[in-house]
């Protein structure tokens, strides 16, 4: 019966597996060819299973005898039956988790490719949280997490559009009359998943997308454009991606004014940070520290050359008013309606050295000559202040 089925269906599979050289194939030929390959695989699997059942009796006895005569081995003082067939999955749960927890990201990815059981274990978020925190936490912020969610949603929508095509539905409905629809759908879905796997909402998937450089995420770059003097002691928004070959980043700055999109390669880790506030680059930051500014406080202030440009964050300190001599016992500068901001990276007398704002009615100020300043952040973290000091230019700017 099986031989008759094979011989009768052979011409059909032969027709599907070969293409006519004189005319192009119709659009559905690729899907039918995929189905023919899947059916052949299923048929061969059934034949192998049948031949295994028909194994000679002597071979069965020999296999049983070898399993009986092989003496059990001892591991750590305990007798283990069939030691030759042991695998890592036979280890106690706690021991296996300990081993997986010691693996590097590359090691986890390799072990995940061994089998489906290890794949599920190696994709667990708790194994990847440590690696994600160690490598990416300092440059990944809330904006990057939101972009990742949007990226996943867009991939799912595109995948759903392909899977729901009319041609696929037509062939599934026709062939389901011969083979069970659930079997047919599972084979087609498995073929699509293995051919073009999509990222999922797991920390492992996010880590690998960042590591491979496929995912551009929002960050801020200190001293943009390789430390150009016009951007010294500033921090600008950019879309960045990782380059694993050089262990650096590519930065893509938004266009501004007459300039097109600016690209910068070779951005080191120490020139990147996660955006500290959730304010778009072209929007005025609403300050919440204006009534708490005192001389000596470290600040960042938004500044841009013209209203067509995006804001950058520039480092400065709160200074004293002109009549004040800086004596902390007699200073009343914090009670004034004027706050002086100093940018000491510039030489004394430079027009960029000092600026004044009104904390009671703070809004975007400035002009086309000196640029426009916006919101203010008061720096309270020693790490942030130390970072700016590390970037201090060797020579004063003019």
Short mmCIF file of C-alpha atoms in Angstrom, two decimals:
data_model
loop_
_atom_site.label_atom_id
_atom_site.label_comp_id
_atom_site.label_asym_id
_atom_site.label_seq_id
_atom_site.Cartn_x
_atom_site.Cartn_y
_atom_site.Cartn_z
CA UNK A 1 0.00 0.00 0.00
CA UNK A 2 2.79 2.42 0.92
CA UNK A 3 4.74 1.49 -2.25
CA UNK A 4 1.66 2.15 -4.41
CA UNK A 5 1.17 5.59 -2.78
CA UNK A 6 4.80 6.57 -3.43
CA UNK A 7 4.76 5.48 -7.07
CA UNK A 8 1.41 7.10 -7.82
CA UNK A 9 2.36 10.45 -6.25
CA UNK A 10 5.89 10.60 -7.71
CA UNK A 11 4.91 12.32 -11.00
CA UNK A 12 3.03 14.99 -9.04
CA UNK A 13 6.03 15.79 -6.84
CA UNK A 14 8.35 15.69 -9.87
CA UNK A 15 6.21 18.27 -11.65
CA UNK A 16 6.24 20.57 -8.63
CA UNK A 17 9.97 20.24 -8.02
CA UNK A 18 11.03 21.26 -11.56
CA UNK A 19 10.40 24.49 -13.38
CA UNK A 20 9.71 24.85 -17.10
CA UNK A 21 12.58 26.64 -18.84
CA UNK A 22 10.46 28.19 -21.60
CA UNK A 23 8.02 30.27 -19.54
CA UNK A 24 8.12 31.92 -16.10
CA UNK A 25 6.52 30.24 -13.13
CA UNK A 26 3.19 31.58 -11.82
CA UNK A 27 3.25 33.47 -8.46
CA UNK A 28 1.91 30.47 -6.53
CA UNK A 29 4.61 28.07 -7.72
CA UNK A 30 7.00 28.96 -4.90
CA UNK A 31 4.44 28.14 -2.23
CA UNK A 32 3.48 24.84 -3.88
CA UNK A 33 7.17 23.89 -4.13
CA UNK A 34 7.60 24.62 -0.42
CA UNK A 35 4.62 22.40 0.34
CA UNK A 36 6.06 19.58 -1.79
CA UNK A 37 9.35 19.71 0.11
CA UNK A 38 7.52 19.64 3.43
CA UNK A 39 5.43 16.67 2.34
CA UNK A 40 8.53 14.76 1.24
CA UNK A 41 10.14 15.46 4.60
CA UNK A 42 7.05 14.17 6.39
CA UNK A 43 6.96 11.05 4.21
CA UNK A 44 10.63 10.24 4.78
CA UNK A 45 10.17 10.71 8.51
CA UNK A 46 7.30 8.19 8.48
CA UNK A 47 9.40 5.70 6.50
CA UNK A 48 12.31 5.94 8.91
CA UNK A 49 9.95 5.37 11.81
CA UNK A 50 8.48 2.33 10.03
CA UNK A 51 11.92 0.84 9.27
CA UNK A 52 12.93 1.33 12.89
CA UNK A 53 9.97 -0.77 13.98
CA UNK A 54 10.92 -3.47 11.46
CA UNK A 55 14.47 -3.85 12.86
CA UNK A 56 15.57 -7.52 13.02
CA UNK A 57 14.96 -9.30 16.28
CA UNK A 58 18.65 -10.10 16.69
CA UNK A 59 19.53 -6.40 16.56
CA UNK A 60 16.91 -5.66 19.21
CA UNK A 61 18.27 -8.37 21.45
CA UNK A 62 21.80 -7.12 20.94
CA UNK A 63 20.79 -3.57 21.88
CA UNK A 64 18.96 -4.78 24.95
CA UNK A 65 21.89 -7.01 25.91
CA UNK A 66 24.40 -4.19 25.59
CA UNK A 67 22.28 -1.94 27.79
CA UNK A 68 22.04 -4.66 30.42
CA UNK A 69 25.67 -5.72 30.40
CA UNK A 70 27.03 -2.17 30.50
CA UNK A 71 27.82 -1.54 34.16
CA UNK A 72 26.32 1.61 35.70
CA UNK A 73 28.81 4.39 36.48
CA UNK A 74 29.23 6.39 39.62
CA UNK A 75 29.20 10.18 39.55
CA UNK A 76 29.90 12.05 42.78
CA UNK A 77 29.24 8.90 44.80
CA UNK A 78 25.83 8.25 43.24
CA UNK A 79 24.95 5.46 40.82
CA UNK A 80 23.75 6.82 37.47
CA UNK A 81 21.96 4.47 35.11
CA UNK A 82 22.65 4.77 31.34
CA UNK A 83 25.48 7.26 31.87
CA UNK A 84 26.22 7.22 28.12
CA UNK A 85 22.87 8.95 27.45
CA UNK A 86 23.24 11.73 30.02
CA UNK A 87 22.92 15.35 28.86
CA UNK A 88 23.09 18.74 30.48
CA UNK A 89 19.31 18.65 30.84
CA UNK A 90 19.70 15.76 33.30
CA UNK A 91 21.45 18.05 35.77
CA UNK A 92 19.50 19.35 38.79
CA UNK A 93 17.58 22.54 38.12
CA UNK A 94 19.70 24.68 40.43
CA UNK A 95 22.96 23.41 38.93
CA UNK A 96 21.77 24.10 35.37
CA UNK A 97 20.65 27.62 36.27
CA UNK A 98 24.01 28.28 37.91
CA UNK A 99 25.86 27.16 34.79
CA UNK A 100 23.72 29.28 32.47
CA UNK A 101 24.11 32.26 34.77
CA UNK A 102 27.90 32.11 34.38
CA UNK A 103 27.80 32.17 30.58
CA UNK A 104 28.61 35.26 28.51
CA UNK A 105 26.05 36.66 26.04
CA UNK A 106 27.83 34.80 23.21
CA UNK A 107 27.80 31.59 25.26
CA UNK A 108 24.08 31.88 25.99
CA UNK A 109 23.36 32.46 22.31
CA UNK A 110 25.36 29.36 21.34
CA UNK A 111 23.69 27.13 23.93
CA UNK A 112 20.27 28.43 22.84
CA UNK A 113 20.90 26.93 19.39
CA UNK A 114 21.38 23.38 20.75
CA UNK A 115 17.75 22.36 21.27
CA UNK A 116 14.31 23.79 21.94
CA UNK A 117 14.47 23.11 25.68
CA UNK A 118 17.76 24.95 26.13
CA UNK A 119 16.56 27.68 23.82
CA UNK A 120 13.67 28.48 26.13
CA UNK A 121 15.93 28.47 29.18
CA UNK A 122 18.64 30.62 27.58
CA UNK A 123 16.09 33.22 26.47
CA UNK A 124 14.88 33.84 30.02
CA UNK A 125 14.94 37.55 30.89
CA UNK A 126 16.57 37.01 34.27
CA UNK A 127 19.68 35.59 32.55
CA UNK A 128 20.01 38.63 30.27
CA UNK A 129 19.15 41.41 32.73
CA UNK A 130 22.68 41.36 34.15
CA UNK A 131 24.32 41.55 30.72
CA UNK A 132 21.95 44.30 29.59
CA UNK A 133 22.66 46.35 32.70
CA UNK A 134 26.43 45.90 32.56
CA UNK A 135 26.85 46.96 28.93
CA UNK A 136 23.92 49.12 27.90
CA UNK A 137 22.35 50.78 30.94
CA UNK A 138 24.52 53.93 30.77
CA UNK A 139 23.44 54.75 27.20
CA UNK A 140 19.88 53.38 27.13
CA UNK A 141 17.07 55.58 28.43
CA UNK A 142 13.27 55.69 28.39
CA UNK A 143 13.23 57.09 24.84
CA UNK A 144 15.22 54.08 23.56
CA UNK A 145 12.83 51.67 25.30
CA UNK A 146 9.84 53.35 23.67
CA UNK A 147 11.52 53.19 20.26
CA UNK A 148 12.19 49.48 20.77
CA UNK A 149 8.49 48.85 21.46
CA UNK A 150 7.56 50.78 18.31
CA UNK A 151 10.16 48.82 16.34
CA UNK A 152 8.67 45.51 17.49
CA UNK A 153 5.14 46.68 16.67
CA UNK A 154 6.16 47.72 13.15
CA UNK A 155 7.82 44.35 12.51
CA UNK A 156 4.75 42.50 13.75
CA UNK A 157 2.48 44.55 11.48
CA UNK A 158 4.63 43.85 8.43
CA UNK A 159 4.78 40.15 9.29
CA UNK A 160 1.00 39.99 9.69
CA UNK A 161 0.55 41.62 6.29
CA UNK A 162 2.73 39.02 4.59
CA UNK A 163 1.14 36.09 6.42
CA UNK A 164 -2.36 37.27 5.55
CA UNK A 165 -1.86 37.50 1.78
CA UNK A 166 -4.68 36.26 -0.40
CA UNK A 167 -2.53 33.73 -2.25
CA UNK A 168 -1.45 32.02 0.99
CA UNK A 169 -5.02 31.81 2.22
CA UNK A 170 -6.18 30.38 -1.13
CA UNK A 171 -3.63 27.56 -1.19
CA UNK A 172 -4.18 26.70 2.46
CA UNK A 173 -7.92 26.39 1.88
CA UNK A 174 -7.46 24.18 -1.21
CA UNK A 175 -4.85 21.83 0.23
CA UNK A 176 -6.65 21.56 3.58
CA UNK A 177 -9.18 19.33 1.82
CA UNK A 178 -6.45 16.70 1.40
CA UNK A 179 -4.37 17.23 4.54
CA UNK A 180 -5.57 18.36 7.93
CA UNK A 181 -5.59 22.15 8.11
CA UNK A 182 -3.81 22.36 11.49
CA UNK A 183 -0.94 20.16 10.22
CA UNK A 184 -0.63 22.19 7.02
CA UNK A 185 -0.68 25.55 8.83
CA UNK A 186 1.93 24.42 11.36
CA UNK A 187 4.32 23.34 8.58
CA UNK A 188 3.95 26.64 6.70
CA UNK A 189 4.34 28.71 9.87
CA UNK A 190 7.42 26.73 10.89
CA UNK A 191 8.97 27.30 7.48
CA UNK A 192 8.42 31.05 7.72
CA UNK A 193 9.77 31.29 11.26
CA UNK A 194 12.98 29.46 10.50
CA UNK A 195 13.56 31.36 7.28
CA UNK A 196 13.02 34.86 8.65
CA UNK A 197 12.84 34.98 12.45
CA UNK A 198 11.50 38.23 13.83
CA UNK A 199 12.67 39.92 17.06
CA UNK A 200 10.45 39.32 20.07
CA UNK A 201 9.81 41.25 23.24
CA UNK A 202 12.62 39.68 25.26
CA UNK A 203 15.78 41.14 26.74
CA UNK A 204 17.85 38.65 24.73
CA UNK A 205 16.34 39.86 21.47
CA UNK A 206 16.87 43.50 22.44
CA UNK A 207 20.47 42.84 23.47
CA UNK A 208 21.24 41.08 20.19
CA UNK A 209 19.61 43.85 18.14
CA UNK A 210 21.75 46.43 19.92
CA UNK A 211 24.90 44.33 19.65
CA UNK A 212 24.45 43.69 15.93
CA UNK A 213 23.86 47.36 15.17
CA UNK A 214 20.49 46.72 13.53
CA UNK A 215 18.64 48.97 15.98
CA UNK A 216 19.20 52.74 15.99
CA UNK A 217 18.29 54.25 19.35
CA UNK A 218 18.13 57.83 20.70
CA UNK A 219 21.01 59.04 22.84
CA UNK A 220 23.05 62.19 23.42
CA UNK A 221 26.64 62.79 22.27
CA UNK A 222 29.15 64.97 24.09
CA UNK A 223 31.30 67.32 21.97
CA UNK A 224 29.68 66.26 18.72
CA UNK A 225 31.47 65.98 15.38
CA UNK A 226 34.76 64.72 16.83
CA UNK A 227 35.05 67.53 19.38
CA UNK A 228 34.52 70.40 16.95
CA UNK A 229 35.41 73.66 18.70
CA UNK A 230 31.94 75.02 18.01
CA UNK A 231 30.38 72.26 20.12
CA UNK A 232 32.88 72.07 22.98
CA UNK A 233 31.26 71.27 26.36
CA UNK A 234 27.87 70.57 24.82
CA UNK A 235 25.68 67.49 24.44
CA UNK A 236 23.36 66.98 21.45
CA UNK A 237 20.62 64.51 20.61
CA UNK A 238 21.38 61.89 17.97
CA UNK A 239 20.28 58.48 16.72
CA UNK A 240 23.12 56.01 17.30
CA UNK A 241 23.90 52.39 16.54
CA UNK A 242 26.68 50.13 17.77
CA UNK A 243 29.57 48.90 15.63
CA UNK A 244 30.84 45.66 17.17
CA UNK A 245 33.90 45.59 14.90
CA UNK A 246 35.36 48.78 16.42
CA UNK A 247 33.46 48.86 19.75
CA UNK A 248 32.28 52.38 18.87
CA UNK A 249 29.07 54.00 17.64
CA UNK A 250 27.77 55.68 14.53
CA UNK A 251 25.84 58.87 15.29
CA UNK A 252 23.23 60.47 13.04
CA UNK A 253 22.36 64.06 13.95
CA UNK A 254 19.06 65.61 12.81
CA UNK A 255 19.25 68.18 10.00
CA UNK A 256 19.26 71.84 11.03
CA UNK A 257 19.30 75.07 9.09
CA UNK A 258 20.92 74.61 5.68
CA UNK A 259 22.79 71.49 6.78
CA UNK A 260 21.57 68.02 5.88
CA UNK A 261 21.77 65.04 8.23
CA UNK A 262 25.27 64.84 9.73
CA UNK A 263 26.90 61.43 10.27
CA UNK A 264 29.75 60.76 12.67
CA UNK A 265 31.61 57.48 13.06
CA UNK A 266 33.90 56.26 15.80
CA UNK A 267 31.99 57.76 18.72
CA UNK A 268 33.51 56.32 21.89
CA UNK A 269 31.46 55.00 24.81
CA UNK A 270 32.55 57.85 27.09
CA UNK A 271 30.99 60.39 24.74
CA UNK A 272 27.51 58.92 24.99
CA UNK A 273 24.79 59.23 27.59
CA UNK A 274 21.11 58.44 27.90
CA UNK A 275 18.92 61.56 27.58
CA UNK A 276 18.42 62.83 31.16
CA UNK A 277 15.08 64.52 30.34
CA UNK A 278 12.22 63.56 28.07
CA UNK A 279 12.25 66.78 26.04
CA UNK A 280 12.54 66.69 22.21
CA UNK A 281 15.52 68.51 20.75
CA UNK A 282 13.40 71.32 19.22
CA UNK A 283 11.21 71.92 22.29
CA UNK A 284 11.79 74.24 25.23
CA UNK A 285 12.48 72.33 28.44
CA UNK A 286 10.21 73.36 31.32
CA UNK A 287 12.60 74.08 34.19
CA UNK A 288 11.69 73.16 37.77
CA UNK A 289 14.83 74.48 39.47
CA UNK A 290 14.76 78.23 38.72
CA UNK A 291 13.87 79.22 42.28
CA UNK A 292 16.59 76.99 43.69
CA UNK A 293 19.63 78.34 41.86
CA UNK A 294 22.54 79.63 43.98
CA UNK A 295 26.04 80.82 43.04
CA UNK A 296 28.31 77.83 42.52
CA UNK A 297 25.54 75.48 41.33
CA UNK A 298 26.37 73.43 38.25
CA UNK A 299 23.81 73.62 35.45
CA UNK A 300 23.07 72.61 31.89
CA UNK A 301 21.18 75.07 29.69
CA UNK A 302 19.56 74.65 26.30
CA UNK A 303 21.13 76.74 23.54
CA UNK A 304 20.83 76.88 19.76
CA UNK A 305 22.30 79.07 17.06
CA UNK A 306 18.95 79.94 15.47
CA UNK A 307 15.36 78.85 15.77
CA UNK A 308 15.83 76.43 12.89
CA UNK A 309 18.44 74.51 14.88
CA UNK A 310 17.77 71.87 17.56
CA UNK A 311 18.75 72.65 21.14
CA UNK A 312 21.94 71.32 22.65
CA UNK A 313 22.72 71.10 26.37
CA UNK A 314 25.65 73.33 27.42
CA UNK A 315 27.54 73.17 30.69
CA UNK A 316 27.88 76.19 32.99
CA UNK A 317 27.76 77.38 36.61
CA UNK A 318 25.70 79.96 38.46
CA UNK A 319 27.78 83.08 39.11
CA UNK A 320 27.53 86.17 41.31
CA UNK A 321 26.03 89.53 40.39
CA UNK A 322 28.39 92.41 39.62
CA UNK A 323 28.21 94.19 43.04
CA UNK A 324 28.75 90.92 44.96
CA UNK A 325 32.30 90.04 45.97
CA UNK A 326 31.49 86.34 46.35
CA UNK A 327 31.64 86.28 50.15
CA UNK A 328 29.22 83.56 51.14
CA UNK A 329 28.36 85.28 54.44
CA UNK A 330 27.14 88.46 52.74
CA UNK A 331 26.00 87.13 49.33
CA UNK A 332 22.36 87.88 48.47
CA UNK A 333 22.50 86.96 44.80
CA UNK A 334 19.97 84.14 45.21
CA UNK A 335 17.36 86.67 46.34
CA UNK A 336 17.63 88.73 43.15
CA UNK A 337 15.31 88.54 40.14
CA UNK A 338 18.38 88.03 37.96
CA UNK A 339 20.48 84.88 37.78
CA UNK A 340 23.95 85.08 36.24
CA UNK A 341 25.20 82.06 34.29
CA UNK A 342 28.92 81.67 33.63
CA UNK A 343 30.61 79.56 30.98
CA UNK A 344 34.19 79.55 32.17
CA UNK A 345 35.49 77.50 29.25
CA UNK A 346 35.53 80.81 27.36
CA UNK A 347 38.15 83.49 27.85
CA UNK A 348 37.31 86.54 30.04
CA UNK A 349 35.71 89.21 27.91
CA UNK A 350 34.23 86.74 25.41
CA UNK A 351 30.59 87.39 24.55
CA UNK A 352 29.89 83.74 25.38
CA UNK A 353 31.34 84.02 28.91
CA UNK A 354 28.26 85.27 30.79
CA UNK A 355 24.48 85.36 30.38
CA UNK A 356 21.61 86.55 32.58
CA UNK A 357 18.09 85.15 32.96
CA UNK A 358 14.97 86.08 34.91
CA UNK A 359 13.89 83.06 36.98
CA UNK A 360 10.46 84.54 37.63
CA UNK A 361 9.55 84.77 33.95
CA UNK A 362 11.85 82.35 32.19
CA UNK A 363 11.25 81.72 28.51
CA UNK A 364 13.39 81.35 25.41
CA UNK A 365 15.66 84.37 25.17
CA UNK A 366 18.44 85.64 22.97
CA UNK A 367 18.76 86.90 19.40
CA UNK A 368 20.04 85.87 15.97
CA UNK A 369 23.51 87.19 16.80
CA UNK A 370 24.18 85.45 20.12
CA UNK A 371 21.82 82.54 19.70
CA UNK A 372 18.83 81.48 21.80
CA UNK A 373 18.89 79.88 25.27
CA UNK A 374 16.09 77.80 26.75
CA UNK A 375 15.43 75.55 29.74
CA UNK A 376 17.85 74.84 32.59
CA UNK A 377 18.76 71.65 34.47
CA UNK A 378 20.43 71.85 37.86
CA UNK A 379 23.05 69.14 38.20
CA UNK A 380 22.83 67.30 41.51
CA UNK A 381 24.78 64.17 40.62
CA UNK A 382 28.52 64.17 41.27
CA UNK A 383 28.97 61.79 38.36
CA UNK A 384 27.37 64.27 35.94
CA UNK A 385 29.56 67.13 37.19
CA UNK A 386 32.66 64.96 37.04
CA UNK A 387 31.84 63.98 33.47
CA UNK A 388 31.78 67.61 32.33
CA UNK A 389 35.10 68.27 34.07
CA UNK A 390 36.66 65.36 32.20
CA UNK A 391 35.63 66.99 28.92
CA UNK A 392 37.11 70.38 29.84
CA UNK A 393 39.16 71.76 26.92
CA UNK A 394 42.91 72.08 27.29
CA UNK A 395 42.84 75.70 26.09
CA UNK A 396 40.28 78.41 26.79
CA UNK A 397 37.79 79.06 23.99
CA UNK A 398 37.22 82.46 22.46
#
